[in-house]
mmCIF file of the C-alpha atoms, coordinates in Angstrom:
data_MODEL
# 
_entry.id   MODEL 
# 
loop_
_atom_site.group_PDB 
_atom_site.id 
_atom_site.type_symbol 
_atom_site.label_atom_id 
_atom_site.label_alt_id 
_atom_site.label_comp_id 
_atom_site.label_asym_id 
_atom_site.label_entity_id 
_atom_site.label_seq_id 
_atom_site.pdbx_PDB_ins_code 
_atom_site.Cartn_x 
_atom_site.Cartn_y 
_atom_site.Cartn_z 
_atom_site.occupancy 
_atom_site.B_iso_or_equiv 
_atom_site.pdbx_formal_charge 
_atom_site.auth_seq_id 
_atom_site.auth_comp_id 
_atom_site.auth_asym_id 
_atom_site.auth_atom_id 
_atom_site.pdbx_PDB_model_num 
ATOM 1   C CA . UNK A 1 1   ? 12.306  -1.570  -16.802 1.00 0.00 ? 1   UNK A CA 1 
ATOM 2   C CA . UNK A 1 2   ? 10.063  1.405   -16.046 1.00 0.00 ? 2   UNK A CA 1 
ATOM 3   C CA . UNK A 1 3   ? 11.521  3.019   -12.935 1.00 0.00 ? 3   UNK A CA 1 
ATOM 4   C CA . UNK A 1 4   ? 9.534   6.233   -12.625 1.00 0.00 ? 4   UNK A CA 1 
ATOM 5   C CA . UNK A 1 5   ? 6.499   7.949   -14.093 1.00 0.00 ? 5   UNK A CA 1 
ATOM 6   C CA . UNK A 1 6   ? 5.783   11.667  -14.121 1.00 0.00 ? 6   UNK A CA 1 
ATOM 7   C CA . UNK A 1 7   ? 2.519   12.844  -15.557 1.00 0.00 ? 7   UNK A CA 1 
ATOM 8   C CA . UNK A 1 8   ? -1.071  13.688  -14.710 1.00 0.00 ? 8   UNK A CA 1 
ATOM 9   C CA . UNK A 1 9   ? -3.209  11.585  -12.394 1.00 0.00 ? 9   UNK A CA 1 
ATOM 10  C CA . UNK A 1 10  ? -6.019  10.626  -14.771 1.00 0.00 ? 10  UNK A CA 1 
ATOM 11  C CA . UNK A 1 11  ? -7.975  8.107   -12.682 1.00 0.00 ? 11  UNK A CA 1 
ATOM 12  C CA . UNK A 1 12  ? -7.926  6.945   -9.082  1.00 0.00 ? 12  UNK A CA 1 
ATOM 13  C CA . UNK A 1 13  ? -9.900  3.830   -8.222  1.00 0.00 ? 13  UNK A CA 1 
ATOM 14  C CA . UNK A 1 14  ? -8.213  2.331   -5.145  1.00 0.00 ? 14  UNK A CA 1 
ATOM 15  C CA . UNK A 1 15  ? -5.893  0.506   -5.397  1.00 0.00 ? 15  UNK A CA 1 
ATOM 16  C CA . UNK A 1 16  ? -5.617  1.202   -9.147  1.00 0.00 ? 16  UNK A CA 1 
ATOM 17  C CA . UNK A 1 17  ? -4.442  4.385   -10.843 1.00 0.00 ? 17  UNK A CA 1 
ATOM 18  C CA . UNK A 1 18  ? -4.004  5.629   -14.354 1.00 0.00 ? 18  UNK A CA 1 
ATOM 19  C CA . UNK A 1 19  ? -1.269  8.184   -14.956 1.00 0.00 ? 19  UNK A CA 1 
ATOM 20  C CA . UNK A 1 20  ? -1.313  10.054  -18.244 1.00 0.00 ? 20  UNK A CA 1 
ATOM 21  C CA . UNK A 1 21  ? 2.217   10.572  -19.559 1.00 0.00 ? 21  UNK A CA 1 
ATOM 22  C CA . UNK A 1 22  ? 2.149   12.580  -22.783 1.00 0.00 ? 22  UNK A CA 1 
ATOM 23  C CA . UNK A 1 23  ? -1.107  10.995  -23.887 1.00 0.00 ? 23  UNK A CA 1 
ATOM 24  C CA . UNK A 1 24  ? -0.244  7.429   -22.835 1.00 0.00 ? 24  UNK A CA 1 
ATOM 25  C CA . UNK A 1 25  ? -2.204  6.085   -19.868 1.00 0.00 ? 25  UNK A CA 1 
ATOM 26  C CA . UNK A 1 26  ? -0.188  3.829   -17.564 1.00 0.00 ? 26  UNK A CA 1 
ATOM 27  C CA . UNK A 1 27  ? -2.248  1.629   -15.261 1.00 0.00 ? 27  UNK A CA 1 
ATOM 28  C CA . UNK A 1 28  ? -0.679  0.978   -11.871 1.00 0.00 ? 28  UNK A CA 1 
ATOM 29  C CA . UNK A 1 29  ? -1.528  -0.643  -8.589  1.00 0.00 ? 29  UNK A CA 1 
ATOM 30  C CA . UNK A 1 30  ? -0.330  1.045   -5.409  1.00 0.00 ? 30  UNK A CA 1 
ATOM 31  C CA . UNK A 1 31  ? -0.270  0.288   -1.674  1.00 0.00 ? 31  UNK A CA 1 
ATOM 32  C CA . UNK A 1 32  ? -2.714  2.316   0.376   1.00 0.00 ? 32  UNK A CA 1 
ATOM 33  C CA . UNK A 1 33  ? 0.149   4.152   2.081   1.00 0.00 ? 33  UNK A CA 1 
ATOM 34  C CA . UNK A 1 34  ? 0.979   5.632   -1.330  1.00 0.00 ? 34  UNK A CA 1 
ATOM 35  C CA . UNK A 1 35  ? -2.674  6.269   -2.176  1.00 0.00 ? 35  UNK A CA 1 
ATOM 36  C CA . UNK A 1 36  ? -3.059  8.528   0.866   1.00 0.00 ? 36  UNK A CA 1 
ATOM 37  C CA . UNK A 1 37  ? -0.363  10.854  -0.447  1.00 0.00 ? 37  UNK A CA 1 
ATOM 38  C CA . UNK A 1 38  ? -1.597  11.249  -4.007  1.00 0.00 ? 38  UNK A CA 1 
ATOM 39  C CA . UNK A 1 39  ? -2.897  14.561  -5.334  1.00 0.00 ? 39  UNK A CA 1 
ATOM 40  C CA . UNK A 1 40  ? -6.349  15.096  -6.784  1.00 0.00 ? 40  UNK A CA 1 
ATOM 41  C CA . UNK A 1 41  ? -7.302  13.659  -10.159 1.00 0.00 ? 41  UNK A CA 1 
ATOM 42  C CA . UNK A 1 42  ? -6.103  16.016  -12.873 1.00 0.00 ? 42  UNK A CA 1 
ATOM 43  C CA . UNK A 1 43  ? -3.040  17.191  -10.960 1.00 0.00 ? 43  UNK A CA 1 
ATOM 44  C CA . UNK A 1 44  ? 0.658   16.413  -11.668 1.00 0.00 ? 44  UNK A CA 1 
ATOM 45  C CA . UNK A 1 45  ? 2.086   13.353  -9.949  1.00 0.00 ? 45  UNK A CA 1 
ATOM 46  C CA . UNK A 1 46  ? 5.373   11.467  -9.801  1.00 0.00 ? 46  UNK A CA 1 
ATOM 47  C CA . UNK A 1 47  ? 5.649   7.838   -8.674  1.00 0.00 ? 47  UNK A CA 1 
ATOM 48  C CA . UNK A 1 48  ? 8.505   5.354   -8.474  1.00 0.00 ? 48  UNK A CA 1 
ATOM 49  C CA . UNK A 1 49  ? 7.590   2.110   -10.187 1.00 0.00 ? 49  UNK A CA 1 
ATOM 50  C CA . UNK A 1 50  ? 8.368   -1.577  -10.354 1.00 0.00 ? 50  UNK A CA 1 
ATOM 51  C CA . UNK A 1 51  ? 7.434   -3.667  -13.384 1.00 0.00 ? 51  UNK A CA 1 
ATOM 52  C CA . UNK A 1 52  ? 6.485   -7.333  -12.958 1.00 0.00 ? 52  UNK A CA 1 
ATOM 53  C CA . UNK A 1 53  ? 6.516   -9.346  -16.179 1.00 0.00 ? 53  UNK A CA 1 
ATOM 54  C CA . UNK A 1 54  ? 4.381   -12.471 -16.313 1.00 0.00 ? 54  UNK A CA 1 
ATOM 55  C CA . UNK A 1 55  ? 3.476   -14.757 -19.188 1.00 0.00 ? 55  UNK A CA 1 
ATOM 56  C CA . UNK A 1 56  ? -0.034  -13.324 -19.317 1.00 0.00 ? 56  UNK A CA 1 
ATOM 57  C CA . UNK A 1 57  ? 0.539   -9.709  -18.273 1.00 0.00 ? 57  UNK A CA 1 
ATOM 58  C CA . UNK A 1 58  ? 2.923   -6.854  -17.552 1.00 0.00 ? 58  UNK A CA 1 
ATOM 59  C CA . UNK A 1 59  ? 1.973   -5.393  -14.161 1.00 0.00 ? 59  UNK A CA 1 
ATOM 60  C CA . UNK A 1 60  ? 3.162   -1.994  -12.974 1.00 0.00 ? 60  UNK A CA 1 
ATOM 61  C CA . UNK A 1 61  ? 3.278   -1.064  -9.282  1.00 0.00 ? 61  UNK A CA 1 
ATOM 62  C CA . UNK A 1 62  ? 3.715   2.488   -8.038  1.00 0.00 ? 62  UNK A CA 1 
ATOM 63  C CA . UNK A 1 63  ? 5.142   4.016   -4.857  1.00 0.00 ? 63  UNK A CA 1 
ATOM 64  C CA . UNK A 1 64  ? 5.350   7.518   -3.444  1.00 0.00 ? 64  UNK A CA 1 
ATOM 65  C CA . UNK A 1 65  ? 8.942   7.030   -2.260  1.00 0.00 ? 65  UNK A CA 1 
ATOM 66  C CA . UNK A 1 66  ? 11.939  5.002   -3.354  1.00 0.00 ? 66  UNK A CA 1 
ATOM 67  C CA . UNK A 1 67  ? 12.083  3.492   0.146   1.00 0.00 ? 67  UNK A CA 1 
ATOM 68  C CA . UNK A 1 68  ? 8.607   2.023   -0.330  1.00 0.00 ? 68  UNK A CA 1 
ATOM 69  C CA . UNK A 1 69  ? 9.656   0.523   -3.640  1.00 0.00 ? 69  UNK A CA 1 
ATOM 70  C CA . UNK A 1 70  ? 12.748  -1.016  -2.029  1.00 0.00 ? 70  UNK A CA 1 
ATOM 71  C CA . UNK A 1 71  ? 10.578  -2.576  0.666   1.00 0.00 ? 71  UNK A CA 1 
ATOM 72  C CA . UNK A 1 72  ? 8.260   -3.988  -1.993  1.00 0.00 ? 72  UNK A CA 1 
ATOM 73  C CA . UNK A 1 73  ? 11.251  -5.515  -3.780  1.00 0.00 ? 73  UNK A CA 1 
ATOM 74  C CA . UNK A 1 74  ? 12.553  -7.037  -0.552  1.00 0.00 ? 74  UNK A CA 1 
ATOM 75  C CA . UNK A 1 75  ? 9.165   -8.576  0.167   1.00 0.00 ? 75  UNK A CA 1 
ATOM 76  C CA . UNK A 1 76  ? 8.591   -10.147 -3.248  1.00 0.00 ? 76  UNK A CA 1 
ATOM 77  C CA . UNK A 1 77  ? 12.048  -11.765 -3.090  1.00 0.00 ? 77  UNK A CA 1 
ATOM 78  C CA . UNK A 1 78  ? 10.812  -13.875 -0.192  1.00 0.00 ? 78  UNK A CA 1 
ATOM 79  C CA . UNK A 1 79  ? 9.509   -17.356 -0.848  1.00 0.00 ? 79  UNK A CA 1 
ATOM 80  C CA . UNK A 1 80  ? 5.724   -17.389 -1.032  1.00 0.00 ? 80  UNK A CA 1 
ATOM 81  C CA . UNK A 1 81  ? 5.312   -13.603 -1.129  1.00 0.00 ? 81  UNK A CA 1 
ATOM 82  C CA . UNK A 1 82  ? 3.876   -12.224 -4.334  1.00 0.00 ? 82  UNK A CA 1 
ATOM 83  C CA . UNK A 1 83  ? 2.971   -8.644  -5.245  1.00 0.00 ? 83  UNK A CA 1 
ATOM 84  C CA . UNK A 1 84  ? -0.564  -8.959  -3.855  1.00 0.00 ? 84  UNK A CA 1 
ATOM 85  C CA . UNK A 1 85  ? 0.599   -10.020 -0.392  1.00 0.00 ? 85  UNK A CA 1 
ATOM 86  C CA . UNK A 1 86  ? 3.385   -7.424  -0.440  1.00 0.00 ? 86  UNK A CA 1 
ATOM 87  C CA . UNK A 1 87  ? 0.856   -4.684  -1.192  1.00 0.00 ? 87  UNK A CA 1 
ATOM 88  C CA . UNK A 1 88  ? -1.428  -5.945  1.586   1.00 0.00 ? 88  UNK A CA 1 
ATOM 89  C CA . UNK A 1 89  ? 1.445   -5.780  4.086   1.00 0.00 ? 89  UNK A CA 1 
ATOM 90  C CA . UNK A 1 90  ? 2.465   -2.313  2.930   1.00 0.00 ? 90  UNK A CA 1 
ATOM 91  C CA . UNK A 1 91  ? -1.111  -1.033  2.885   1.00 0.00 ? 91  UNK A CA 1 
ATOM 92  C CA . UNK A 1 92  ? -1.651  -1.728  6.564   1.00 0.00 ? 92  UNK A CA 1 
ATOM 93  C CA . UNK A 1 93  ? 1.774   -0.652  7.805   1.00 0.00 ? 93  UNK A CA 1 
ATOM 94  C CA . UNK A 1 94  ? 4.062   2.237   6.950   1.00 0.00 ? 94  UNK A CA 1 
ATOM 95  C CA . UNK A 1 95  ? 7.647   1.262   6.095   1.00 0.00 ? 95  UNK A CA 1 
ATOM 96  C CA . UNK A 1 96  ? 8.974   2.129   9.539   1.00 0.00 ? 96  UNK A CA 1 
ATOM 97  C CA . UNK A 1 97  ? 6.123   0.330   11.282  1.00 0.00 ? 97  UNK A CA 1 
ATOM 98  C CA . UNK A 1 98  ? 6.898   -2.863  9.367   1.00 0.00 ? 98  UNK A CA 1 
ATOM 99  C CA . UNK A 1 99  ? 10.632  -2.511  10.035  1.00 0.00 ? 99  UNK A CA 1 
ATOM 100 C CA . UNK A 1 100 ? 9.992   -2.066  13.776  1.00 0.00 ? 100 UNK A CA 1 
ATOM 101 C CA . UNK A 1 101 ? 7.655   -5.070  13.722  1.00 0.00 ? 101 UNK A CA 1 
ATOM 102 C CA . UNK A 1 102 ? 10.396  -7.218  12.174  1.00 0.00 ? 102 UNK A CA 1 
ATOM 103 C CA . UNK A 1 103 ? 13.085  -5.913  14.504  1.00 0.00 ? 103 UNK A CA 1 
ATOM 104 C CA . UNK A 1 104 ? 10.879  -6.741  17.485  1.00 0.00 ? 104 UNK A CA 1 
ATOM 105 C CA . UNK A 1 105 ? 9.916   -10.106 15.930  1.00 0.00 ? 105 UNK A CA 1 
ATOM 106 C CA . UNK A 1 106 ? 6.272   -9.309  16.627  1.00 0.00 ? 106 UNK A CA 1 
ATOM 107 C CA . UNK A 1 107 ? 4.047   -11.676 14.661  1.00 0.00 ? 107 UNK A CA 1 
ATOM 108 C CA . UNK A 1 108 ? 0.814   -10.427 16.241  1.00 0.00 ? 108 UNK A CA 1 
ATOM 109 C CA . UNK A 1 109 ? 0.541   -7.514  13.807  1.00 0.00 ? 109 UNK A CA 1 
ATOM 110 C CA . UNK A 1 110 ? 1.354   -9.504  10.674  1.00 0.00 ? 110 UNK A CA 1 
ATOM 111 C CA . UNK A 1 111 ? -1.274  -12.187 11.272  1.00 0.00 ? 111 UNK A CA 1 
ATOM 112 C CA . UNK A 1 112 ? -3.988  -9.531  10.963  1.00 0.00 ? 112 UNK A CA 1 
ATOM 113 C CA . UNK A 1 113 ? -3.045  -9.027  7.323   1.00 0.00 ? 113 UNK A CA 1 
ATOM 114 C CA . UNK A 1 114 ? -5.191  -11.154 4.974   1.00 0.00 ? 114 UNK A CA 1 
ATOM 115 C CA . UNK A 1 115 ? -3.231  -14.101 3.619   1.00 0.00 ? 115 UNK A CA 1 
ATOM 116 C CA . UNK A 1 116 ? -0.786  -14.176 6.523   1.00 0.00 ? 116 UNK A CA 1 
ATOM 117 C CA . UNK A 1 117 ? -1.233  -17.003 9.017   1.00 0.00 ? 117 UNK A CA 1 
ATOM 118 C CA . UNK A 1 118 ? 0.848   -17.605 12.123  1.00 0.00 ? 118 UNK A CA 1 
ATOM 119 C CA . UNK A 1 119 ? 3.416   -19.838 10.399  1.00 0.00 ? 119 UNK A CA 1 
ATOM 120 C CA . UNK A 1 120 ? 3.755   -17.450 7.464   1.00 0.00 ? 120 UNK A CA 1 
ATOM 121 C CA . UNK A 1 121 ? 4.171   -14.485 9.816   1.00 0.00 ? 121 UNK A CA 1 
ATOM 122 C CA . UNK A 1 122 ? 6.881   -16.261 11.798  1.00 0.00 ? 122 UNK A CA 1 
ATOM 123 C CA . UNK A 1 123 ? 8.713   -17.226 8.610   1.00 0.00 ? 123 UNK A CA 1 
ATOM 124 C CA . UNK A 1 124 ? 8.525   -13.674 7.274   1.00 0.00 ? 124 UNK A CA 1 
ATOM 125 C CA . UNK A 1 125 ? 9.961   -12.287 10.513  1.00 0.00 ? 125 UNK A CA 1 
ATOM 126 C CA . UNK A 1 126 ? 12.903  -14.687 10.394  1.00 0.00 ? 126 UNK A CA 1 
ATOM 127 C CA . UNK A 1 127 ? 13.650  -14.073 6.717   1.00 0.00 ? 127 UNK A CA 1 
ATOM 128 C CA . UNK A 1 128 ? 13.286  -10.297 6.955   1.00 0.00 ? 128 UNK A CA 1 
ATOM 129 C CA . UNK A 1 129 ? 15.320  -9.863  10.122  1.00 0.00 ? 129 UNK A CA 1 
ATOM 130 C CA . UNK A 1 130 ? 18.697  -10.092 8.392   1.00 0.00 ? 130 UNK A CA 1 
ATOM 131 C CA . UNK A 1 131 ? 17.497  -8.086  5.400   1.00 0.00 ? 131 UNK A CA 1 
ATOM 132 C CA . UNK A 1 132 ? 16.340  -5.237  7.640   1.00 0.00 ? 132 UNK A CA 1 
ATOM 133 C CA . UNK A 1 133 ? 19.527  -4.962  9.704   1.00 0.00 ? 133 UNK A CA 1 
ATOM 134 C CA . UNK A 1 134 ? 20.716  -2.102  7.513   1.00 0.00 ? 134 UNK A CA 1 
ATOM 135 C CA . UNK A 1 135 ? 17.337  -0.354  7.541   1.00 0.00 ? 135 UNK A CA 1 
ATOM 136 C CA . UNK A 1 136 ? 16.986  2.438   10.061  1.00 0.00 ? 136 UNK A CA 1 
ATOM 137 C CA . UNK A 1 137 ? 13.584  3.537   11.182  1.00 0.00 ? 137 UNK A CA 1 
ATOM 138 C CA . UNK A 1 138 ? 12.848  7.209   11.116  1.00 0.00 ? 138 UNK A CA 1 
ATOM 139 C CA . UNK A 1 139 ? 9.915   9.343   12.264  1.00 0.00 ? 139 UNK A CA 1 
ATOM 140 C CA . UNK A 1 140 ? 6.970   8.865   9.959   1.00 0.00 ? 140 UNK A CA 1 
ATOM 141 C CA . UNK A 1 141 ? 7.268   12.259  8.306   1.00 0.00 ? 141 UNK A CA 1 
ATOM 142 C CA . UNK A 1 142 ? 6.150   12.430  4.722   1.00 0.00 ? 142 UNK A CA 1 
ATOM 143 C CA . UNK A 1 143 ? 5.768   15.309  2.309   1.00 0.00 ? 143 UNK A CA 1 
ATOM 144 C CA . UNK A 1 144 ? 2.330   15.305  0.798   1.00 0.00 ? 144 UNK A CA 1 
ATOM 145 C CA . UNK A 1 145 ? 2.202   15.629  -2.951  1.00 0.00 ? 145 UNK A CA 1 
ATOM 146 C CA . UNK A 1 146 ? -0.748  17.945  -2.580  1.00 0.00 ? 146 UNK A CA 1 
ATOM 147 C CA . UNK A 1 147 ? -1.328  20.320  0.327   1.00 0.00 ? 147 UNK A CA 1 
ATOM 148 C CA . UNK A 1 148 ? -5.035  20.599  -0.323  1.00 0.00 ? 148 UNK A CA 1 
ATOM 149 C CA . UNK A 1 149 ? -7.739  18.435  1.272   1.00 0.00 ? 149 UNK A CA 1 
ATOM 150 C CA . UNK A 1 150 ? -8.560  15.096  -0.256  1.00 0.00 ? 150 UNK A CA 1 
ATOM 151 C CA . UNK A 1 151 ? -11.475 15.234  -2.668  1.00 0.00 ? 151 UNK A CA 1 
ATOM 152 C CA . UNK A 1 152 ? -14.715 14.157  -1.053  1.00 0.00 ? 152 UNK A CA 1 
ATOM 153 C CA . UNK A 1 153 ? -17.015 11.862  -2.989  1.00 0.00 ? 153 UNK A CA 1 
ATOM 154 C CA . UNK A 1 154 ? -20.595 11.144  -2.083  1.00 0.00 ? 154 UNK A CA 1 
ATOM 155 C CA . UNK A 1 155 ? -20.860 9.061   1.058   1.00 0.00 ? 155 UNK A CA 1 
ATOM 156 C CA . UNK A 1 156 ? -22.238 5.951   -0.666  1.00 0.00 ? 156 UNK A CA 1 
ATOM 157 C CA . UNK A 1 157 ? -19.653 6.179   -3.459  1.00 0.00 ? 157 UNK A CA 1 
ATOM 158 C CA . UNK A 1 158 ? -16.749 6.712   -1.041  1.00 0.00 ? 158 UNK A CA 1 
ATOM 159 C CA . UNK A 1 159 ? -17.829 3.785   1.128   1.00 0.00 ? 159 UNK A CA 1 
ATOM 160 C CA . UNK A 1 160 ? -18.269 1.505   -1.889  1.00 0.00 ? 160 UNK A CA 1 
ATOM 161 C CA . UNK A 1 161 ? -14.813 2.431   -3.192  1.00 0.00 ? 161 UNK A CA 1 
ATOM 162 C CA . UNK A 1 162 ? -13.297 1.809   0.241   1.00 0.00 ? 162 UNK A CA 1 
ATOM 163 C CA . UNK A 1 163 ? -14.933 -1.618  0.552   1.00 0.00 ? 163 UNK A CA 1 
ATOM 164 C CA . UNK A 1 164 ? -13.771 -2.526  -2.958  1.00 0.00 ? 164 UNK A CA 1 
ATOM 165 C CA . UNK A 1 165 ? -10.196 -1.504  -2.118  1.00 0.00 ? 165 UNK A CA 1 
ATOM 166 C CA . UNK A 1 166 ? -10.168 -3.615  1.047   1.00 0.00 ? 166 UNK A CA 1 
ATOM 167 C CA . UNK A 1 167 ? -11.515 -6.617  -0.851  1.00 0.00 ? 167 UNK A CA 1 
ATOM 168 C CA . UNK A 1 168 ? -8.748  -6.196  -3.443  1.00 0.00 ? 168 UNK A CA 1 
ATOM 169 C CA . UNK A 1 169 ? -6.235  -6.457  -0.599  1.00 0.00 ? 169 UNK A CA 1 
ATOM 170 C CA . UNK A 1 170 ? -7.617  -9.850  0.376   1.00 0.00 ? 170 UNK A CA 1 
ATOM 171 C CA . UNK A 1 171 ? -10.231 -9.047  3.005   1.00 0.00 ? 171 UNK A CA 1 
ATOM 172 C CA . UNK A 1 172 ? -13.566 -10.832 2.733   1.00 0.00 ? 172 UNK A CA 1 
ATOM 173 C CA . UNK A 1 173 ? -16.451 -8.608  1.577   1.00 0.00 ? 173 UNK A CA 1 
ATOM 174 C CA . UNK A 1 174 ? -18.223 -8.960  4.917   1.00 0.00 ? 174 UNK A CA 1 
ATOM 175 C CA . UNK A 1 175 ? -15.024 -8.054  6.800   1.00 0.00 ? 175 UNK A CA 1 
ATOM 176 C CA . UNK A 1 176 ? -14.503 -5.011  4.623   1.00 0.00 ? 176 UNK A CA 1 
ATOM 177 C CA . UNK A 1 177 ? -18.088 -3.837  4.976   1.00 0.00 ? 177 UNK A CA 1 
ATOM 178 C CA . UNK A 1 178 ? -18.005 -4.344  8.732   1.00 0.00 ? 178 UNK A CA 1 
ATOM 179 C CA . UNK A 1 179 ? -14.740 -2.405  9.073   1.00 0.00 ? 179 UNK A CA 1 
ATOM 180 C CA . UNK A 1 180 ? -16.118 0.551   7.113   1.00 0.00 ? 180 UNK A CA 1 
ATOM 181 C CA . UNK A 1 181 ? -19.406 0.474   9.014   1.00 0.00 ? 181 UNK A CA 1 
ATOM 182 C CA . UNK A 1 182 ? -17.499 0.572   12.325  1.00 0.00 ? 182 UNK A CA 1 
ATOM 183 C CA . UNK A 1 183 ? -15.917 3.949   11.550  1.00 0.00 ? 183 UNK A CA 1 
ATOM 184 C CA . UNK A 1 184 ? -17.595 6.664   13.571  1.00 0.00 ? 184 UNK A CA 1 
ATOM 185 C CA . UNK A 1 185 ? -18.338 10.106  12.125  1.00 0.00 ? 185 UNK A CA 1 
ATOM 186 C CA . UNK A 1 186 ? -17.594 8.887   8.611   1.00 0.00 ? 186 UNK A CA 1 
ATOM 187 C CA . UNK A 1 187 ? -20.008 11.254  6.879   1.00 0.00 ? 187 UNK A CA 1 
ATOM 188 C CA . UNK A 1 188 ? -18.158 13.328  4.286   1.00 0.00 ? 188 UNK A CA 1 
ATOM 189 C CA . UNK A 1 189 ? -14.909 11.358  4.476   1.00 0.00 ? 189 UNK A CA 1 
ATOM 190 C CA . UNK A 1 190 ? -13.097 10.493  1.264   1.00 0.00 ? 190 UNK A CA 1 
ATOM 191 C CA . UNK A 1 191 ? -12.557 6.857   0.290   1.00 0.00 ? 191 UNK A CA 1 
ATOM 192 C CA . UNK A 1 192 ? -8.845  7.268   1.094   1.00 0.00 ? 192 UNK A CA 1 
ATOM 193 C CA . UNK A 1 193 ? -9.575  8.349   4.656   1.00 0.00 ? 193 UNK A CA 1 
ATOM 194 C CA . UNK A 1 194 ? -12.116 5.555   5.113   1.00 0.00 ? 194 UNK A CA 1 
ATOM 195 C CA . UNK A 1 195 ? -9.519  3.022   3.945   1.00 0.00 ? 195 UNK A CA 1 
ATOM 196 C CA . UNK A 1 196 ? -6.864  4.490   6.240   1.00 0.00 ? 196 UNK A CA 1 
ATOM 197 C CA . UNK A 1 197 ? -9.084  4.358   9.327   1.00 0.00 ? 197 UNK A CA 1 
ATOM 198 C CA . UNK A 1 198 ? -10.434 0.892   8.627   1.00 0.00 ? 198 UNK A CA 1 
ATOM 199 C CA . UNK A 1 199 ? -6.960  -0.581  8.052   1.00 0.00 ? 199 UNK A CA 1 
ATOM 200 C CA . UNK A 1 200 ? -5.667  0.983   11.245  1.00 0.00 ? 200 UNK A CA 1 
ATOM 201 C CA . UNK A 1 201 ? -8.599  -0.548  13.063  1.00 0.00 ? 201 UNK A CA 1 
ATOM 202 C CA . UNK A 1 202 ? -8.040  -4.009  11.614  1.00 0.00 ? 202 UNK A CA 1 
ATOM 203 C CA . UNK A 1 203 ? -4.230  -4.257  11.609  1.00 0.00 ? 203 UNK A CA 1 
ATOM 204 C CA . UNK A 1 204 ? -2.750  -1.980  14.251  1.00 0.00 ? 204 UNK A CA 1 
ATOM 205 C CA . UNK A 1 205 ? -5.452  -2.099  16.894  1.00 0.00 ? 205 UNK A CA 1 
# 
């Protein structure tokens, strides 16, 4: 089991990353909440990881914090929840937001996540309620890996990357494009910021 990687961020194509560890490039997929806190390409980075072994592939998932990885592991233990749906849930909601949603048994937020219908949302709330009893919510205070501003790509490139990332989470191309187009004053924003704003608009509105 690969539990942690420390190396250089070689590529960042949301939601996929490549981390160079002593000349070996590890490809990972991360939730958007982790993506927001990554440094610039070429800078040192440390992520906590979870390895999923399938017959046709070994898939590595990365997280900025151990708590995020634990949430991912709780989610994929549930019947009918695979890594893709777990990442979609974690991309739209921070850990504490999801915990509060479960504690309040509020299905209205979950049904906005692609792949989660009303019955699935209700089942998830019931199954997660007992699992989350020991989880305490805390203020959403995170230490950024890099204190500098996020790198800004060209507007068309940033928007295309943001749409692609949303589609990878399960949103339909037209939904993704519409969500990005609805962001006001988006000129000069990085793809990460476009993704953040569009997800907030679609899930937590």
